[in-house]
Coordinates of C-alpha atoms and ligand atoms in Angstrom, one line a residue:
X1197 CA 162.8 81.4 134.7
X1198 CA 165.9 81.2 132.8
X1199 CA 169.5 81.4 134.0
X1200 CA 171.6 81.5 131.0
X1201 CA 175.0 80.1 133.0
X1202 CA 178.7 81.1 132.4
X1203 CA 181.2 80.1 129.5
X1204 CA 179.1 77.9 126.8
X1205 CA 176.2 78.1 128.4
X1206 CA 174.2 81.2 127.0
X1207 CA 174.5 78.9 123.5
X1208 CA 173.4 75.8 124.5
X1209 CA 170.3 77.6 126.9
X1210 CA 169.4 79.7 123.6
X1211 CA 169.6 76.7 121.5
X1212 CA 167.2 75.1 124.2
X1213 CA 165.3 78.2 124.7
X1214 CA 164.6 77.9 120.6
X1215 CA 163.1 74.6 121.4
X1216 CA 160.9 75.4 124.2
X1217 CA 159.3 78.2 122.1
X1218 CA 158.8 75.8 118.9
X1219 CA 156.8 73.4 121.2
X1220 CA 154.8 75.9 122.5
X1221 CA 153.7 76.9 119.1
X1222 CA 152.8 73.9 118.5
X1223 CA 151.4 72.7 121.6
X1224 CA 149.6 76.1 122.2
X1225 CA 151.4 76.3 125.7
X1226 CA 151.8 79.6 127.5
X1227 CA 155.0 80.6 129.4
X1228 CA 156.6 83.7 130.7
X1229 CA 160.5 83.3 130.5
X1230 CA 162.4 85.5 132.4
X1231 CA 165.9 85.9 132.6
X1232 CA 167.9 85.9 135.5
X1233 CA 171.6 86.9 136.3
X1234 CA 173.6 84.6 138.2
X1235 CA 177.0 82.4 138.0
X1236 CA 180.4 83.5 137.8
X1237 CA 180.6 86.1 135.1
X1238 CA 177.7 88.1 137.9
X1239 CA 180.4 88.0 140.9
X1240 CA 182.4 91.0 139.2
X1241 CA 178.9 92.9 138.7
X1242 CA 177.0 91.8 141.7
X1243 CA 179.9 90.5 144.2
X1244 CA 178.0 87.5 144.1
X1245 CA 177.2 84.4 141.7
X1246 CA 173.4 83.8 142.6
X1247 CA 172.1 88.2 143.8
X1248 CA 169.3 88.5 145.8
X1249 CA 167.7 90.1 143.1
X1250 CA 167.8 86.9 141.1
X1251 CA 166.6 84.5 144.4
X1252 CA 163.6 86.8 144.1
X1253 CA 162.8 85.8 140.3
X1254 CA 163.3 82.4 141.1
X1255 CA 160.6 82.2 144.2
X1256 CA 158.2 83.4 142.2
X1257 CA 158.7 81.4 139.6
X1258 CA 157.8 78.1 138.8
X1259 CA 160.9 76.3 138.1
X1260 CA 164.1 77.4 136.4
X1261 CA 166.4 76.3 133.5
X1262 CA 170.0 76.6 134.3
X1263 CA 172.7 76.8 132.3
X1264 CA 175.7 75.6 133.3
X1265 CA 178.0 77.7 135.3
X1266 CA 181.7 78.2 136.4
X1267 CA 182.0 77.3 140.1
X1268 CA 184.9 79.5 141.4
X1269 CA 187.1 76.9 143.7
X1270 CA 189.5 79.0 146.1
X1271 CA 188.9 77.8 149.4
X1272 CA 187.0 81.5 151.0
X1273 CA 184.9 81.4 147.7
X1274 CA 181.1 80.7 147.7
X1275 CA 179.0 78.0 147.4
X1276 CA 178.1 77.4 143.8
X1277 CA 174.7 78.2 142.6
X1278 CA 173.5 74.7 141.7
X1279 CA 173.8 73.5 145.1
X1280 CA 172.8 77.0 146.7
X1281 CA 169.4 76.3 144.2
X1282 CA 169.1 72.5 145.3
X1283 CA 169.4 73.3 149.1
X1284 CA 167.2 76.7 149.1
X1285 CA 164.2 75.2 147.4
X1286 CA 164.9 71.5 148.5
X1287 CA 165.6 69.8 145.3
X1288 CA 166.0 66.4 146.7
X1289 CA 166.1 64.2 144.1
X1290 CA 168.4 64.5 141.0
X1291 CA 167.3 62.4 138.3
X1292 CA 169.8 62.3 135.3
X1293 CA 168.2 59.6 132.7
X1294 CA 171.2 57.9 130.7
X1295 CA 170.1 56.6 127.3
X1296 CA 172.7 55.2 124.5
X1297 CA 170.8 57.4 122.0
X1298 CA 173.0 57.0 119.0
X1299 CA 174.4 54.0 119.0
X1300 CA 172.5 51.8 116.5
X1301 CA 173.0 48.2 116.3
X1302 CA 174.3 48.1 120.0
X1303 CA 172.9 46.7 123.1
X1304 CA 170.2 49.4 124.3
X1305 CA 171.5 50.8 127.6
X1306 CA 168.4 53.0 129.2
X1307 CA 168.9 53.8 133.2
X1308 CA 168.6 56.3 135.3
X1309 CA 170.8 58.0 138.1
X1310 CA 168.3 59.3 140.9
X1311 CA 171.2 61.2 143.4
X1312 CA 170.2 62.6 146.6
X1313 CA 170.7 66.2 146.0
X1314 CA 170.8 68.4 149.3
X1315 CA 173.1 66.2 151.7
X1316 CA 175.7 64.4 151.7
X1317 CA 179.8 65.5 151.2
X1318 CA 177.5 68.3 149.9
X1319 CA 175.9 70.2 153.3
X1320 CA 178.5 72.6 153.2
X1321 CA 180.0 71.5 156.6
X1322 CA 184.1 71.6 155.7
X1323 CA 186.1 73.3 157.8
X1324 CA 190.1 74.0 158.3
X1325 CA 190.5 72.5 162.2
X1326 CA 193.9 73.5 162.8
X1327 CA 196.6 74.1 160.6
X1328 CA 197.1 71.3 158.2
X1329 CA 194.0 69.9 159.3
X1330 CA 190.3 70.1 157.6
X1331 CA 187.2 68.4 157.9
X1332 CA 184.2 67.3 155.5
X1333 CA 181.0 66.7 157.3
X1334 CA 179.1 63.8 155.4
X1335 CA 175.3 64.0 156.7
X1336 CA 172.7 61.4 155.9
X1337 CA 169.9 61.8 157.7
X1338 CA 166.4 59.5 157.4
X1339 CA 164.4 62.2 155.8
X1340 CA 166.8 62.9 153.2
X1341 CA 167.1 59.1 152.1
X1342 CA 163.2 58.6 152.4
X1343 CA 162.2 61.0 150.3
X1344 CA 164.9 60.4 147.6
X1345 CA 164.1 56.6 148.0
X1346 CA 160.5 57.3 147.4
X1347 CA 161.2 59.5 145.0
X1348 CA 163.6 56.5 143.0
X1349 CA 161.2 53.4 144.0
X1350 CA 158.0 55.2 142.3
X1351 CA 160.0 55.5 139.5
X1352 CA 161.0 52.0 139.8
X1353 CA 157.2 50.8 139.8
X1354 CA 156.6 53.2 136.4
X1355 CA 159.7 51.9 134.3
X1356 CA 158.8 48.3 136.1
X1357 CA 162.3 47.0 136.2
X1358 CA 164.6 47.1 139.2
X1359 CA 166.0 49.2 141.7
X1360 CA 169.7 49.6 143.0
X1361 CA 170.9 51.1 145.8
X1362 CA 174.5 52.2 145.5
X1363 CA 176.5 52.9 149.2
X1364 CA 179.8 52.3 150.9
X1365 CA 178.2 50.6 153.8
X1366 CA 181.0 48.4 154.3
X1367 CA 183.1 51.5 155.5
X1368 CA 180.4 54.4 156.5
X1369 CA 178.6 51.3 158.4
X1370 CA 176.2 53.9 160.5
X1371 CA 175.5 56.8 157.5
X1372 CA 175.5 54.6 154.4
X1373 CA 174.2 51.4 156.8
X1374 CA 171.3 53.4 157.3
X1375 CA 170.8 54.9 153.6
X1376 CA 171.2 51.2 152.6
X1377 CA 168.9 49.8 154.7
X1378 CA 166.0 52.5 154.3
X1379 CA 165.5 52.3 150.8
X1380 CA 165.9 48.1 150.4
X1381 CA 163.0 48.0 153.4
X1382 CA 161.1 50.8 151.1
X1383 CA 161.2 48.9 148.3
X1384 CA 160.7 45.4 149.7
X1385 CA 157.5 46.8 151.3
X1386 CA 156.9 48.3 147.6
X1387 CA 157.4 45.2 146.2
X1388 CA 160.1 46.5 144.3
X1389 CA 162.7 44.1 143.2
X1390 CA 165.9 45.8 144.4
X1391 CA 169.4 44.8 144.9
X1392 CA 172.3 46.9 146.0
X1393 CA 176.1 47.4 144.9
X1394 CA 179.0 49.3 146.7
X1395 CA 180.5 52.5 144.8
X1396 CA 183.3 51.1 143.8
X1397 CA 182.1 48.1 142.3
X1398 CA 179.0 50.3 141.0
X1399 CA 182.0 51.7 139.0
X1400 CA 183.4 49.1 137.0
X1401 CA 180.1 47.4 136.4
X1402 CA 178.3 50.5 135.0
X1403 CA 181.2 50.0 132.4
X1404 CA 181.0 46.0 131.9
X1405 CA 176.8 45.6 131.9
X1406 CA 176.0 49.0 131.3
X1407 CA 172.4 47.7 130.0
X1408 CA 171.8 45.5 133.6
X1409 CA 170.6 48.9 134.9
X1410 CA 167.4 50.3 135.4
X1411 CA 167.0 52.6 137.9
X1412 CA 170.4 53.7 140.1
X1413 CA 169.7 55.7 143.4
X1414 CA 172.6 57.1 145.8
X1415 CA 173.4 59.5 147.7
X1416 CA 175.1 63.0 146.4
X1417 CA 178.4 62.9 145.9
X1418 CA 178.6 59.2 144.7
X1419 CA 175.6 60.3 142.2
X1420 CA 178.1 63.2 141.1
X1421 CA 180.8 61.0 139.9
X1422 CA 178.7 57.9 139.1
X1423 CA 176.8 60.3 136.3
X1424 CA 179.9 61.8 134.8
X1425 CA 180.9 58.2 134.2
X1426 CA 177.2 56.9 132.8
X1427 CA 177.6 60.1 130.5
X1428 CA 181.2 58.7 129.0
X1429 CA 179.4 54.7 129.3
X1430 CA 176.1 56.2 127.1
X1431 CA 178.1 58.9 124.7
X1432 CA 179.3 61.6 126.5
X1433 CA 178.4 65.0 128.9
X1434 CA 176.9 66.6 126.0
X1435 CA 173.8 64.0 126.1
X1436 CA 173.0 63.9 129.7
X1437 CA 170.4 65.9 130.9
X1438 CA 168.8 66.7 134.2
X1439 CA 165.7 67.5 136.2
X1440 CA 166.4 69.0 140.1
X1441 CA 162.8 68.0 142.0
X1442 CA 161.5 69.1 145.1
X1443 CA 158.2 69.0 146.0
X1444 CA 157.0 72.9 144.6
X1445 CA 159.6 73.8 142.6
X1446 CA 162.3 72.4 139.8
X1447 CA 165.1 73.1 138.3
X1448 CA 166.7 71.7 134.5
X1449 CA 170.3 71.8 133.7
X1450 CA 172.3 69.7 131.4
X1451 CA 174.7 67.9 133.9
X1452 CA 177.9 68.9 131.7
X1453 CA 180.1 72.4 133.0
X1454 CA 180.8 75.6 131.1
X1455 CA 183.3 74.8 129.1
X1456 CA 184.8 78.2 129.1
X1457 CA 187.8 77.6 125.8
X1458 CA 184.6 76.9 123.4
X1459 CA 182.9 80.2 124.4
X1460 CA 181.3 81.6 121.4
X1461 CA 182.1 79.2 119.2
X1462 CA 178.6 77.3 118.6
X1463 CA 180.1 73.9 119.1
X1464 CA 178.7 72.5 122.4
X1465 CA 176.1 70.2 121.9
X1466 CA 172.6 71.4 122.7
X1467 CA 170.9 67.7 123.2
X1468 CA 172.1 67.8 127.0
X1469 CA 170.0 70.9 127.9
X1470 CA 167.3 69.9 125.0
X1471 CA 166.5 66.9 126.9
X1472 CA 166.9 69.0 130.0
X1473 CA 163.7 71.1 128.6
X1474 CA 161.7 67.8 127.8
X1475 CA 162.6 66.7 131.8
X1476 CA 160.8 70.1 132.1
X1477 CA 157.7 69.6 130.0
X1478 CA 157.3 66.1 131.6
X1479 CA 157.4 67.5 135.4
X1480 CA 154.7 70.1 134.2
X1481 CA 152.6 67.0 132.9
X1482 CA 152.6 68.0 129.3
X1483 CA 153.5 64.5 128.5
X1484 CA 152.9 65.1 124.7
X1485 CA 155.1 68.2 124.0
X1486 CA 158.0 65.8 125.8
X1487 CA 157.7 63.0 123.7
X1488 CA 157.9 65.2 120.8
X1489 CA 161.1 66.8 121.8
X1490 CA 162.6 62.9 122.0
X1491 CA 161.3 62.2 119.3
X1492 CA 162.8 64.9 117.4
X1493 CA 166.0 64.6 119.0
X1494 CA 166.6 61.5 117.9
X1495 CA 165.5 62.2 114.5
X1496 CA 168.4 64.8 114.4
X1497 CA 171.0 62.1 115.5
X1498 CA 169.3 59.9 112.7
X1499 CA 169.8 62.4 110.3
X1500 CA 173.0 62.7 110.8
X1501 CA 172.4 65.8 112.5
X1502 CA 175.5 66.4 115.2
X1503 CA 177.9 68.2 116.7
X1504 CA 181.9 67.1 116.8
X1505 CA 182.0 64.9 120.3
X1506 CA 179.2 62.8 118.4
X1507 CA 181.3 62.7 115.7
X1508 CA 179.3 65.1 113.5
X1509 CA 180.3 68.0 112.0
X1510 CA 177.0 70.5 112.8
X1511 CA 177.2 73.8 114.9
X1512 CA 175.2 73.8 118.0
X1513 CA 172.2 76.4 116.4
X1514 CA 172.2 74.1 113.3
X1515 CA 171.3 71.0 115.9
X1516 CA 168.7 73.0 117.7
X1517 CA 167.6 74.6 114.3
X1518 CA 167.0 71.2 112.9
X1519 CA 165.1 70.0 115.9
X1520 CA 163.0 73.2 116.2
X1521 CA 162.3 72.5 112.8
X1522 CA 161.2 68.9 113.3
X1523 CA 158.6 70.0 115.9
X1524 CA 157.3 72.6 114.2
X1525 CA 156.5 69.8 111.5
X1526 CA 155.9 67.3 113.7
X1527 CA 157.8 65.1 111.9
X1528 CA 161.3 64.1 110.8
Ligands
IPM1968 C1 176.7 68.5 138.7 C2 177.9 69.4 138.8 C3 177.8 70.2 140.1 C4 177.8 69.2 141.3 C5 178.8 71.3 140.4 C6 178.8 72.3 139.2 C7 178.5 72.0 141.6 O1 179.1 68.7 138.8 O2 175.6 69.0 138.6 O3 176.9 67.3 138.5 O4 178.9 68.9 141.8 O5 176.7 68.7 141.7
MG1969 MG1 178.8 66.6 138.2

């Protein structure tokens, strides 16, 4: 299932969508794609940005691809769809891999951000009070932080480095205490070697040792902002891709927005929701057509192969061109 997103998005899903289909060629892999409407360009149609039309497609469905979407922010507006998706199929775990990919000669920097994906500052508990006065409702709950723990310490034992747990226990002593303390008795009993940081700290340290990291897990809103600032550590939004996991069903997106003012003009870069796909082909355990997709991406970036925020001068169809390309090959 395919939901092409608002503003830039259509391009850069396309773009994707040409990939997917050159790996299937190749890997003789069979897949019905269907495209769904949804986002903020469907409220004028529908009156609403995810229809129940489109909630249909997606349950019978196998996972989705979503582009990114404009989330409209007036305070009576709706939830947007992401987190309507993450919280109606239980997408727990939001794993957002940030790799330096094209800077050569540098110090490799290869972690990964596993945010809890369905609580949080994001249960959709905020509420005016009185006048002048609202409220946010931050839930943590032990289910929620075991299975996003799990979820980040078996991913610890594949990549066999470490685990840190990012918190603000020293101020939310009872919700982040607990998140805190859950996942560093998980992984002790793992074996995992763990160690934990406080958000703000977590901050400035992803920019001073950004290659001291391995795997990252938090809770949602702290992942939200801590990945936005990995992106700009590793290269920017337009690299960092995504994989929404729950235990039946998935969903892809590139973790950048819509960027409405480049609508139309082919210049977002692709790689984000390219390496959003591979995410895809590794969660359907076609291990092989995801290495290929790396591997091509970075022989696009080699090439010389980019768009302008990594400092190239390539449209987005001519990045996803070259990389279908490369696949169909399978080679550089
Ligand atoms: C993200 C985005 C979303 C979020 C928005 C679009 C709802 O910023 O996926 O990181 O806040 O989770
Ligand atoms: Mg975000």
């Amino acid at each position: 299932m395919v939901l092409p997103g608002d503003g830039t998005g259509p391009e850069v899903t396309e773009a994707a969508l040409s990939v997917v289909e050159a790996v299937n060629r190749r890997f003789g892999i069979r897949m019905d794609i269907i495209r769904g409407d949804a986002g903020f360009s469907c409220i004028k149609k529908t009156g609403t940005n995810l229809p129940q039309e489109t909630i249909a497609l997606l349950e019978n469905s196998d996972c989705v691809l979503k582009g990114p979407m404009t989330t409209p922010e007036g305070s009576d507006s709706e939830m947007s769809v992401a987190v309507k998706i993450r919280k109606k199929f239980e997408l727990y775990a939001d794993v957002r891999p940030c790799r330096n990919l094209a800077d050569k000669g540098k110090k490799k920097i290869d972690f990964v951000i596993v945010r809890e994906n369905t609580e949080g500052m994001y249960s959709g508990l905020d509420f005016m009070v009185s006048s002048g006065v609202a409220i946010g409702v931050r839930v943590i709950t032990k289910k929620g932080t075991e299975r996003v723990g799990k979820y980040a310490i078996d991913l610890s034992e594949k990549r066999g480095r470490h685990l840190t747990v990012v918190h603000k226990a020293n101020i939310l002593k009872k919700s982040d205490g607990m998140f805190k303390d859950i996942i560093i008795g998980m992984a002790k009993r793992r074996k995992i070697v763990v160690d934990d940081a406080h958000v703000d700290a977590m901050a400035q340290w992803l920019i001073k040792n950004p290659e001291k990291y391995d795997v990252i897990v938090t809770e949602n809103l702290f992942g939200d902002i801590l990945s936005d600032e990995a992106a700009m550590v590793v290269g920017g939004v337009g690299i960092v891709p995504s994989a929404n996991i729950g235990r039946e069903y998935a969903m892809f997106e590139p973790i950048h927005g819509s960027a409405p003012k480049y609508t139309g003009m082919d210049v977002v870069n692709p790689i984000a929701t390219i390496l959003s796909v591979k995410m895809m082909y590794e969660w359907m355990g076609e291990e092989k057509a995801a290495k290929e997709i790396d591997r091509a991406v970075m022989d696009s970036i080699r090439k010389g192969i980019k768009t302008k925020d990594m400092g190239g001068s390539n449209k987005c169809s001519e990045v996803s061109r070259y990389i279908s390309k490369s696949i169909e090959k399978g080679k550089g």
